[in-house]
mmCIF file with all atom_site columns, C-alpha atoms in Angstrom:
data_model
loop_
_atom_site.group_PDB
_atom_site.id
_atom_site.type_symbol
_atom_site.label_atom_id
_atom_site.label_alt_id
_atom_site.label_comp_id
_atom_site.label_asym_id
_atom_site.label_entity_id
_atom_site.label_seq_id
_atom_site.pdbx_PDB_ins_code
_atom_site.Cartn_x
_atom_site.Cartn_y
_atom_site.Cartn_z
_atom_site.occupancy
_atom_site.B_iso_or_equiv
_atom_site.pdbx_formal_charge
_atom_site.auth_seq_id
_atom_site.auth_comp_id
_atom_site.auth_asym_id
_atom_site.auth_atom_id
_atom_site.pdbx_PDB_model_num
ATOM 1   C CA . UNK A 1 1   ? 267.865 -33.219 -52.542 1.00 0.00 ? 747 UNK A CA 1
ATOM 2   C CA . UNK A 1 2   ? 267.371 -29.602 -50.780 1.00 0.00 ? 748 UNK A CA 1
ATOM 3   C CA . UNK A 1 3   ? 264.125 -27.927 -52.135 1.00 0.00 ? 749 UNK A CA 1
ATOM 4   C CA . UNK A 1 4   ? 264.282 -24.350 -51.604 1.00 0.00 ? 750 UNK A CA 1
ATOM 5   C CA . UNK A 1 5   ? 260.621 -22.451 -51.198 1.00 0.00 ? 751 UNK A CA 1
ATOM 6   C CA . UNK A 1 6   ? 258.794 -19.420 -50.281 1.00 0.00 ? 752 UNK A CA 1
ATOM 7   C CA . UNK A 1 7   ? 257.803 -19.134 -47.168 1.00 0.00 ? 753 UNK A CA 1
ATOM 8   C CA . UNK A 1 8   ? 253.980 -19.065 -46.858 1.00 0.00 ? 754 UNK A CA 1
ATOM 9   C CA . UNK A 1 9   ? 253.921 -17.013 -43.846 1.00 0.00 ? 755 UNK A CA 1
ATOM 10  C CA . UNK A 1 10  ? 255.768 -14.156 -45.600 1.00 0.00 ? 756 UNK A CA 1
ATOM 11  C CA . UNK A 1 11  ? 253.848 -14.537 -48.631 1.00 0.00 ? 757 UNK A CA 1
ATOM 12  C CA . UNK A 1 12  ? 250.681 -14.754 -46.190 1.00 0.00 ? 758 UNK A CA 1
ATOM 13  C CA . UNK A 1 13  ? 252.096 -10.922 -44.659 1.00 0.00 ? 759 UNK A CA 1
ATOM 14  C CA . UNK A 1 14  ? 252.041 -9.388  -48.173 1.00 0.00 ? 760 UNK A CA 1
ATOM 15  C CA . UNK A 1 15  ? 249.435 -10.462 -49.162 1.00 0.00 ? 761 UNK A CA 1
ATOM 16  C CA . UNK A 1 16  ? 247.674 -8.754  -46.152 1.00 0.00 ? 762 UNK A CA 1
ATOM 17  C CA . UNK A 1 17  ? 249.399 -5.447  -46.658 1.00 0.00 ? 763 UNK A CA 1
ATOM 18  C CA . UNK A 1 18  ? 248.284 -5.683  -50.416 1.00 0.00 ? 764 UNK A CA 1
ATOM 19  C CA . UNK A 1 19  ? 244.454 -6.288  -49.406 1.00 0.00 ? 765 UNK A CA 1
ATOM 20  C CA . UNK A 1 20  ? 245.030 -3.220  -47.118 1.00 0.00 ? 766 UNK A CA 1
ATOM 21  C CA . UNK A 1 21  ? 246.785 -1.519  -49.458 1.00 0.00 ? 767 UNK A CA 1
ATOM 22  C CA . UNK A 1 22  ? 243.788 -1.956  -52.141 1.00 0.00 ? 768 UNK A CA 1
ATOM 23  C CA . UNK A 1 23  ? 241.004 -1.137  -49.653 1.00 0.00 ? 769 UNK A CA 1
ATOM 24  C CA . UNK A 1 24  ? 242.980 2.422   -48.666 1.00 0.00 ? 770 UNK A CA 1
ATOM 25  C CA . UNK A 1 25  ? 242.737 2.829   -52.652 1.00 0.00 ? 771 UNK A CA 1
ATOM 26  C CA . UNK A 1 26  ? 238.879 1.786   -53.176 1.00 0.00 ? 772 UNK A CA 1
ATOM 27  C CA . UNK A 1 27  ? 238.062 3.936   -50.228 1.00 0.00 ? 773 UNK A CA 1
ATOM 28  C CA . UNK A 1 28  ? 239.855 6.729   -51.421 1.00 0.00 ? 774 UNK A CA 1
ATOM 29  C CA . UNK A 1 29  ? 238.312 6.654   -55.127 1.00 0.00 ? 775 UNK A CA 1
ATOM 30  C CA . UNK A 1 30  ? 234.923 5.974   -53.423 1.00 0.00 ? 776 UNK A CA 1
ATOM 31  C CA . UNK A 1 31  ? 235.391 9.242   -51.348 1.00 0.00 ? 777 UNK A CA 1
ATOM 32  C CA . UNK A 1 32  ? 236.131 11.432  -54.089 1.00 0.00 ? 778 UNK A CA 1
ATOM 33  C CA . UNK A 1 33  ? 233.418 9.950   -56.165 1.00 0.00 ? 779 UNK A CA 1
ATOM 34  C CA . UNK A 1 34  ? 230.635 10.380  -53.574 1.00 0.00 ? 780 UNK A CA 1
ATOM 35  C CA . UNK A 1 35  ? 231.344 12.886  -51.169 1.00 0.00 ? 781 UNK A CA 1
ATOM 36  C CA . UNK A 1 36  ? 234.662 15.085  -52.043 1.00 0.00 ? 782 UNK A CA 1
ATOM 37  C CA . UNK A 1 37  ? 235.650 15.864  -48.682 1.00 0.00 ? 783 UNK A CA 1
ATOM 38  C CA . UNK A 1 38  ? 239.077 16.834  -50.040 1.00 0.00 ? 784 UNK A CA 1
ATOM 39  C CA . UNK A 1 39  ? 240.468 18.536  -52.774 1.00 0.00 ? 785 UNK A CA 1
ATOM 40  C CA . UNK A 1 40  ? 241.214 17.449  -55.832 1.00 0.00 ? 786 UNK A CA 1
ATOM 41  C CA . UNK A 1 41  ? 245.737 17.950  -55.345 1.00 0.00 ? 787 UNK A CA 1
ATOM 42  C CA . UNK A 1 42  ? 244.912 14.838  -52.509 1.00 0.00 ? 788 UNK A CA 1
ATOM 43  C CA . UNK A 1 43  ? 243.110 12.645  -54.262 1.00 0.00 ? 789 UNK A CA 1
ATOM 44  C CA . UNK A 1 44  ? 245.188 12.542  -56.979 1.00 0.00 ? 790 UNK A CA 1
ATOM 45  C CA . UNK A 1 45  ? 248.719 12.343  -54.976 1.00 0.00 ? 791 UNK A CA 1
ATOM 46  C CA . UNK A 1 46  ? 247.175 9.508   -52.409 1.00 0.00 ? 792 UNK A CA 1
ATOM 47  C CA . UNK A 1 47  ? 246.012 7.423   -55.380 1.00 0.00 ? 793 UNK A CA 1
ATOM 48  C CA . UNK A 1 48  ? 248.726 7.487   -57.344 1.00 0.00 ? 794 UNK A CA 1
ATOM 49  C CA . UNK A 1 49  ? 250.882 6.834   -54.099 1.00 0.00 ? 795 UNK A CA 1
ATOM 50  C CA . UNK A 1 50  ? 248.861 3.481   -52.936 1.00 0.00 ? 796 UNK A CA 1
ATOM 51  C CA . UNK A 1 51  ? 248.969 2.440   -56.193 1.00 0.00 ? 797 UNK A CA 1
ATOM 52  C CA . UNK A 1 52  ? 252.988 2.827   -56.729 1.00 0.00 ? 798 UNK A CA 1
ATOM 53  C CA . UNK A 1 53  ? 253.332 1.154   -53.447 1.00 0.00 ? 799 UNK A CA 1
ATOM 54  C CA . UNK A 1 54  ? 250.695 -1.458  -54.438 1.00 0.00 ? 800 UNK A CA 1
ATOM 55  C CA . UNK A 1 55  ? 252.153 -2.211  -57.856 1.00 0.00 ? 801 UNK A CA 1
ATOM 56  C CA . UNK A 1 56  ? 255.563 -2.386  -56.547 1.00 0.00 ? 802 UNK A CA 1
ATOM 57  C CA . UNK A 1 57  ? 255.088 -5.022  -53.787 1.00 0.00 ? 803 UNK A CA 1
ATOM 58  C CA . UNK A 1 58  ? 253.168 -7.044  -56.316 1.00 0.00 ? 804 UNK A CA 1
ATOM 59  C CA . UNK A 1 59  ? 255.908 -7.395  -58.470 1.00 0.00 ? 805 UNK A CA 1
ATOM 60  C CA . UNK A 1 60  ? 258.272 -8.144  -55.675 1.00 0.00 ? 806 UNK A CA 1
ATOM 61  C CA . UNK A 1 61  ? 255.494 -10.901 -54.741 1.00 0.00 ? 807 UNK A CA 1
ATOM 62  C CA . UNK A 1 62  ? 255.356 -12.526 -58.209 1.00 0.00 ? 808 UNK A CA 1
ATOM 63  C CA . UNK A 1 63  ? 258.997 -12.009 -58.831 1.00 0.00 ? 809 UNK A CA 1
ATOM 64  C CA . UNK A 1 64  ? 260.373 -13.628 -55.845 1.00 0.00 ? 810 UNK A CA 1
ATOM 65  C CA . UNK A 1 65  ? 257.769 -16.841 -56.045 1.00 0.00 ? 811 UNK A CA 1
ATOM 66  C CA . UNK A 1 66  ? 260.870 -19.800 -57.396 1.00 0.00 ? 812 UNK A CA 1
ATOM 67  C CA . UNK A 1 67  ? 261.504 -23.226 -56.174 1.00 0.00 ? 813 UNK A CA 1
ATOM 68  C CA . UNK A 1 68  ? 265.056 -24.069 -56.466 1.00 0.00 ? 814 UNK A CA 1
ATOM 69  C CA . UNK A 1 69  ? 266.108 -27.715 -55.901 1.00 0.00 ? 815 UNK A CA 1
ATOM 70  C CA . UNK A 1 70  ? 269.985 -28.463 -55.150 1.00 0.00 ? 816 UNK A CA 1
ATOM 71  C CA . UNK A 1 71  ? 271.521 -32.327 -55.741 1.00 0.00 ? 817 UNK A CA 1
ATOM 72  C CA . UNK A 1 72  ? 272.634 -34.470 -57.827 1.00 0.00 ? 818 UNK A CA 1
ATOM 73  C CA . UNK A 1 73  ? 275.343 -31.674 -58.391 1.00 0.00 ? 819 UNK A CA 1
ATOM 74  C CA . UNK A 1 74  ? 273.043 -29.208 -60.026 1.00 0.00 ? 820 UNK A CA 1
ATOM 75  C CA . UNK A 1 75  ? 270.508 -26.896 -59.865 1.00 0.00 ? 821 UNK A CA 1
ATOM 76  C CA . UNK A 1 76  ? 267.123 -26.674 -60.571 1.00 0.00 ? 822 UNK A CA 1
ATOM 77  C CA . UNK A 1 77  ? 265.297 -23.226 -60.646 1.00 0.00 ? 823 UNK A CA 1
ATOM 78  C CA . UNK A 1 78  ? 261.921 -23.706 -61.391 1.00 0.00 ? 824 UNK A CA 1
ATOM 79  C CA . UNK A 1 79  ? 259.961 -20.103 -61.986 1.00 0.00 ? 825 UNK A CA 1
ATOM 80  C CA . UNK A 1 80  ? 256.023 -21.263 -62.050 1.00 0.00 ? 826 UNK A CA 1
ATOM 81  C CA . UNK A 1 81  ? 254.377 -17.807 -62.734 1.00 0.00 ? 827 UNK A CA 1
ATOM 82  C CA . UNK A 1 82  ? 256.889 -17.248 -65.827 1.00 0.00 ? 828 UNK A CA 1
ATOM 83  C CA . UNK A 1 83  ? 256.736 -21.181 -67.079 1.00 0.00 ? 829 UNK A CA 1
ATOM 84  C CA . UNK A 1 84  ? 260.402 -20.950 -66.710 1.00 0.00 ? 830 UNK A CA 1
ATOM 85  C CA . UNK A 1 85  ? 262.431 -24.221 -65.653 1.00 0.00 ? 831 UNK A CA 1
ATOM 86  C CA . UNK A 1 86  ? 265.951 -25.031 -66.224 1.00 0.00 ? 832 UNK A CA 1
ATOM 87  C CA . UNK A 1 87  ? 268.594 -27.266 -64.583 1.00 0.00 ? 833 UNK A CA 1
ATOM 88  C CA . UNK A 1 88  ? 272.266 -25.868 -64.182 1.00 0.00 ? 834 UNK A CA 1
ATOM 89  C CA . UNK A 1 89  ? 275.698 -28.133 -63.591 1.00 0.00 ? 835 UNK A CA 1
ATOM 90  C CA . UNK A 1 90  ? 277.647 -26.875 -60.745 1.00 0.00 ? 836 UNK A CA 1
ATOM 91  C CA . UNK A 1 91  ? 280.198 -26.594 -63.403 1.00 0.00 ? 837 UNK A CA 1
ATOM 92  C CA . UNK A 1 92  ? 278.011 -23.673 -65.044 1.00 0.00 ? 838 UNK A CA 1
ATOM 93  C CA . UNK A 1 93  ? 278.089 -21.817 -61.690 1.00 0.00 ? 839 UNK A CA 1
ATOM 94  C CA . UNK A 1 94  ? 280.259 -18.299 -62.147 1.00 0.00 ? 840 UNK A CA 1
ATOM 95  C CA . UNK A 1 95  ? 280.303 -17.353 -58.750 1.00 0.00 ? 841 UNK A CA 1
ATOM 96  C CA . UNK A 1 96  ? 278.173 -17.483 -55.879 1.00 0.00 ? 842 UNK A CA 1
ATOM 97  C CA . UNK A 1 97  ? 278.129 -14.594 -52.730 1.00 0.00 ? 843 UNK A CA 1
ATOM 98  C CA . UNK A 1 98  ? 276.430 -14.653 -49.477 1.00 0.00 ? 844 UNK A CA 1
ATOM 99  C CA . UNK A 1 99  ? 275.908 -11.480 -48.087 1.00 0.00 ? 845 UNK A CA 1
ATOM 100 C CA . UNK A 1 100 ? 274.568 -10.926 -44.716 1.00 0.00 ? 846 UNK A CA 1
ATOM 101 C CA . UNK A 1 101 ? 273.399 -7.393  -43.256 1.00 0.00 ? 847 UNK A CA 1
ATOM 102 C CA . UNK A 1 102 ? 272.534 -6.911  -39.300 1.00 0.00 ? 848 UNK A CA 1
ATOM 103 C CA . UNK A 1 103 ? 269.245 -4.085  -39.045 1.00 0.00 ? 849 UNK A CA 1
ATOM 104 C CA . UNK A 1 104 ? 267.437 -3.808  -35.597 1.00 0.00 ? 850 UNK A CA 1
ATOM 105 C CA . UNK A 1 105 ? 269.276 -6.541  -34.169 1.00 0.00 ? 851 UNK A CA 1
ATOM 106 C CA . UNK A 1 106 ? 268.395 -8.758  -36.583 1.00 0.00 ? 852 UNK A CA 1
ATOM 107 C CA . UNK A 1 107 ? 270.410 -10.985 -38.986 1.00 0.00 ? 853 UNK A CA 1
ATOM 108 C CA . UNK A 1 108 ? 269.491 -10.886 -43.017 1.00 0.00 ? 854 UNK A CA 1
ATOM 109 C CA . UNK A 1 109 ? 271.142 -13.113 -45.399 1.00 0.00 ? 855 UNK A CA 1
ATOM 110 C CA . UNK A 1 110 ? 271.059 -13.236 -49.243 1.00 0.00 ? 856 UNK A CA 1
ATOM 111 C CA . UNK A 1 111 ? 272.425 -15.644 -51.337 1.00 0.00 ? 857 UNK A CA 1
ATOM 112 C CA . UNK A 1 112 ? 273.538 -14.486 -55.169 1.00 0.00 ? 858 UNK A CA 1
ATOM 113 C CA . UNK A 1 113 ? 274.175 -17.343 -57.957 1.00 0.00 ? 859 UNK A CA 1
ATOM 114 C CA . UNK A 1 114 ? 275.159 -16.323 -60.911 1.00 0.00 ? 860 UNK A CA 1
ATOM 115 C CA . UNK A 1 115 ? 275.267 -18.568 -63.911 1.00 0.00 ? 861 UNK A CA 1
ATOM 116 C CA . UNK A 1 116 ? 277.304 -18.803 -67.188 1.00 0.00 ? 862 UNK A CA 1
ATOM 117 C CA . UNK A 1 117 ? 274.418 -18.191 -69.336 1.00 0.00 ? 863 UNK A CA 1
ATOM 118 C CA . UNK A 1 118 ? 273.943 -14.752 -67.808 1.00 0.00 ? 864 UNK A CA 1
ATOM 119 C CA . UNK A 1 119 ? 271.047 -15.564 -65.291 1.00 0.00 ? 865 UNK A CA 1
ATOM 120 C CA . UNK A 1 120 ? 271.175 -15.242 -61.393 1.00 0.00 ? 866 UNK A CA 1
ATOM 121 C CA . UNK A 1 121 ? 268.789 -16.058 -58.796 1.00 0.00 ? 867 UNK A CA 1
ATOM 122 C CA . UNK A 1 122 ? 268.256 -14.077 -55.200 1.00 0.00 ? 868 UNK A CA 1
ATOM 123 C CA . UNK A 1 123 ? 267.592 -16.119 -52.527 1.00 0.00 ? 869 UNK A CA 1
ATOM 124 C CA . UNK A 1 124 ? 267.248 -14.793 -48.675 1.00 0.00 ? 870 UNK A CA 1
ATOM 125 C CA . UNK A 1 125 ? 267.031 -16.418 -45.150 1.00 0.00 ? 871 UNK A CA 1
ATOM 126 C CA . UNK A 1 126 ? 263.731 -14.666 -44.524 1.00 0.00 ? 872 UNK A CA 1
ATOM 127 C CA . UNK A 1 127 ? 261.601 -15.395 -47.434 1.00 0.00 ? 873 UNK A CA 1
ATOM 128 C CA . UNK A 1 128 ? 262.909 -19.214 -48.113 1.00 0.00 ? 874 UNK A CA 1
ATOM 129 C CA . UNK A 1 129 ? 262.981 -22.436 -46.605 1.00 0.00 ? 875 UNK A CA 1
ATOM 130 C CA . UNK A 1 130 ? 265.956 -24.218 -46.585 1.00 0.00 ? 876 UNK A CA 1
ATOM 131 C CA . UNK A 1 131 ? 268.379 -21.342 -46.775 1.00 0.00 ? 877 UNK A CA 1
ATOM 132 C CA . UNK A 1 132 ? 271.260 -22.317 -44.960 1.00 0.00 ? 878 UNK A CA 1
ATOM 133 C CA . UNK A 1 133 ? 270.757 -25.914 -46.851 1.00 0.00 ? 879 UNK A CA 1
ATOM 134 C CA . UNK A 1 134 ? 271.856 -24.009 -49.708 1.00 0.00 ? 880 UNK A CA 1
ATOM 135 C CA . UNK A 1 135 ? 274.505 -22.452 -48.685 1.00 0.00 ? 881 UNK A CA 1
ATOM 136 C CA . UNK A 1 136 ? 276.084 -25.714 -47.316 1.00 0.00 ? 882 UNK A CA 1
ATOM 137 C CA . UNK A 1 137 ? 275.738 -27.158 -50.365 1.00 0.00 ? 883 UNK A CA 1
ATOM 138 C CA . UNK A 1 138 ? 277.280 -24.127 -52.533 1.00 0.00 ? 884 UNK A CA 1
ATOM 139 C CA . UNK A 1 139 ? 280.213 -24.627 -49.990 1.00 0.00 ? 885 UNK A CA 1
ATOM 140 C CA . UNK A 1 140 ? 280.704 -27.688 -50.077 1.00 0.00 ? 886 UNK A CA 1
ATOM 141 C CA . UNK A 1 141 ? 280.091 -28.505 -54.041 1.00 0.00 ? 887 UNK A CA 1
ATOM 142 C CA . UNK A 1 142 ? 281.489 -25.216 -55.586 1.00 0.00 ? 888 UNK A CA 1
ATOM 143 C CA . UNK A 1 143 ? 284.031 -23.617 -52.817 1.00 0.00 ? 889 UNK A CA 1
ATOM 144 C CA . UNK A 1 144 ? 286.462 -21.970 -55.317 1.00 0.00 ? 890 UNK A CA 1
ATOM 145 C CA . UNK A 1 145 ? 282.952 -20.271 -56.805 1.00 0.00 ? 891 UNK A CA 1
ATOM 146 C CA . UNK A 1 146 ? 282.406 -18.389 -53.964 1.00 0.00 ? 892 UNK A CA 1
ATOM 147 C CA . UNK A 1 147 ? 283.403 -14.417 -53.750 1.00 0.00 ? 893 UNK A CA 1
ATOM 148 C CA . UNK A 1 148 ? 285.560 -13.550 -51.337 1.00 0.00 ? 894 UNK A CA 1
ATOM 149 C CA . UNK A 1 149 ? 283.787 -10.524 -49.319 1.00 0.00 ? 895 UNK A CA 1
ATOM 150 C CA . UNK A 1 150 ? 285.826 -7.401  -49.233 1.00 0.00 ? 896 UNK A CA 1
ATOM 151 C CA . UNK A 1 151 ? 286.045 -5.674  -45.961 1.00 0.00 ? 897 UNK A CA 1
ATOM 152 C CA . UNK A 1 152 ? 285.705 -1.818  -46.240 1.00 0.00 ? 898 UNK A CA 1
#
């Protein structure tokens, strides 16, 4: 059995750039409340600004927290934060896709499944353990599944 998590230390990394995120925004509101050492246009534009950013990388947070287990020739994706938990056949896999993008020197790789009930799960090197687990699997249990990458 392969158990694919989050990774806490990524988890750990937004969840510090959130607390940041929602001290810039208390100070801020604090500021204008008390002392009003800026004008109104700033206020309003930094605070709705932190919290766009803040509400955004909270939903990426809670949207990206799944446990998927691979054996047994299926998969299990278990969503805890939605109650959501269903286990797929590899013969209700549509097509899987691994795509893989090099920034700063660095190598990113995200895994697509898409099943025949219409759902499809995300899964990436840097934000899950047992990535490349995965992928063996996928490869080995559903080869004909997999999209062929098109070369531009």
């Amino acid at each position: 059995m392969i158990v694919i998590k989050p990774k806490g230390s990524t988890y750990f990394s937004l969840g510090i750039i959130v607390v940041a995120l929602l001290a810039g925004l208390i100070l801020i509101l604090r500021d204008f409340a008390y002392k009003g050492s800026f004008g109104l246009w700033f206020y309003l534009i930094a605070a709705s600004l932190i919290t766009l950013v803040l509400l955004m990388l909270l939903v990426k947070i809670l949207a990206g927290f799944r446990f998927i287990t691979a054996g047994r020739d299926q998969i299990i994706v278990k969503l805890p934060l939605r109650g959501f938990q269903k286990a797929y056949p590899i013969a209700e896999i549509l097509a899987w896709e691994e795509e893989v993008v090099i920034a700063n020197k660095k190598e990113f790789k995200q895994l697509t499944i898409a099943f025949s009930d219409r759902q499809s799960i995300s899964v990436s090197n840097h934000e899950h353990h047992s990535y490349p687990d995965l992928v063996n699997y996928l490869a080995k249990k559903a080869p004909k599944k997999k999209v062929k990458n098109k070369k531009a």
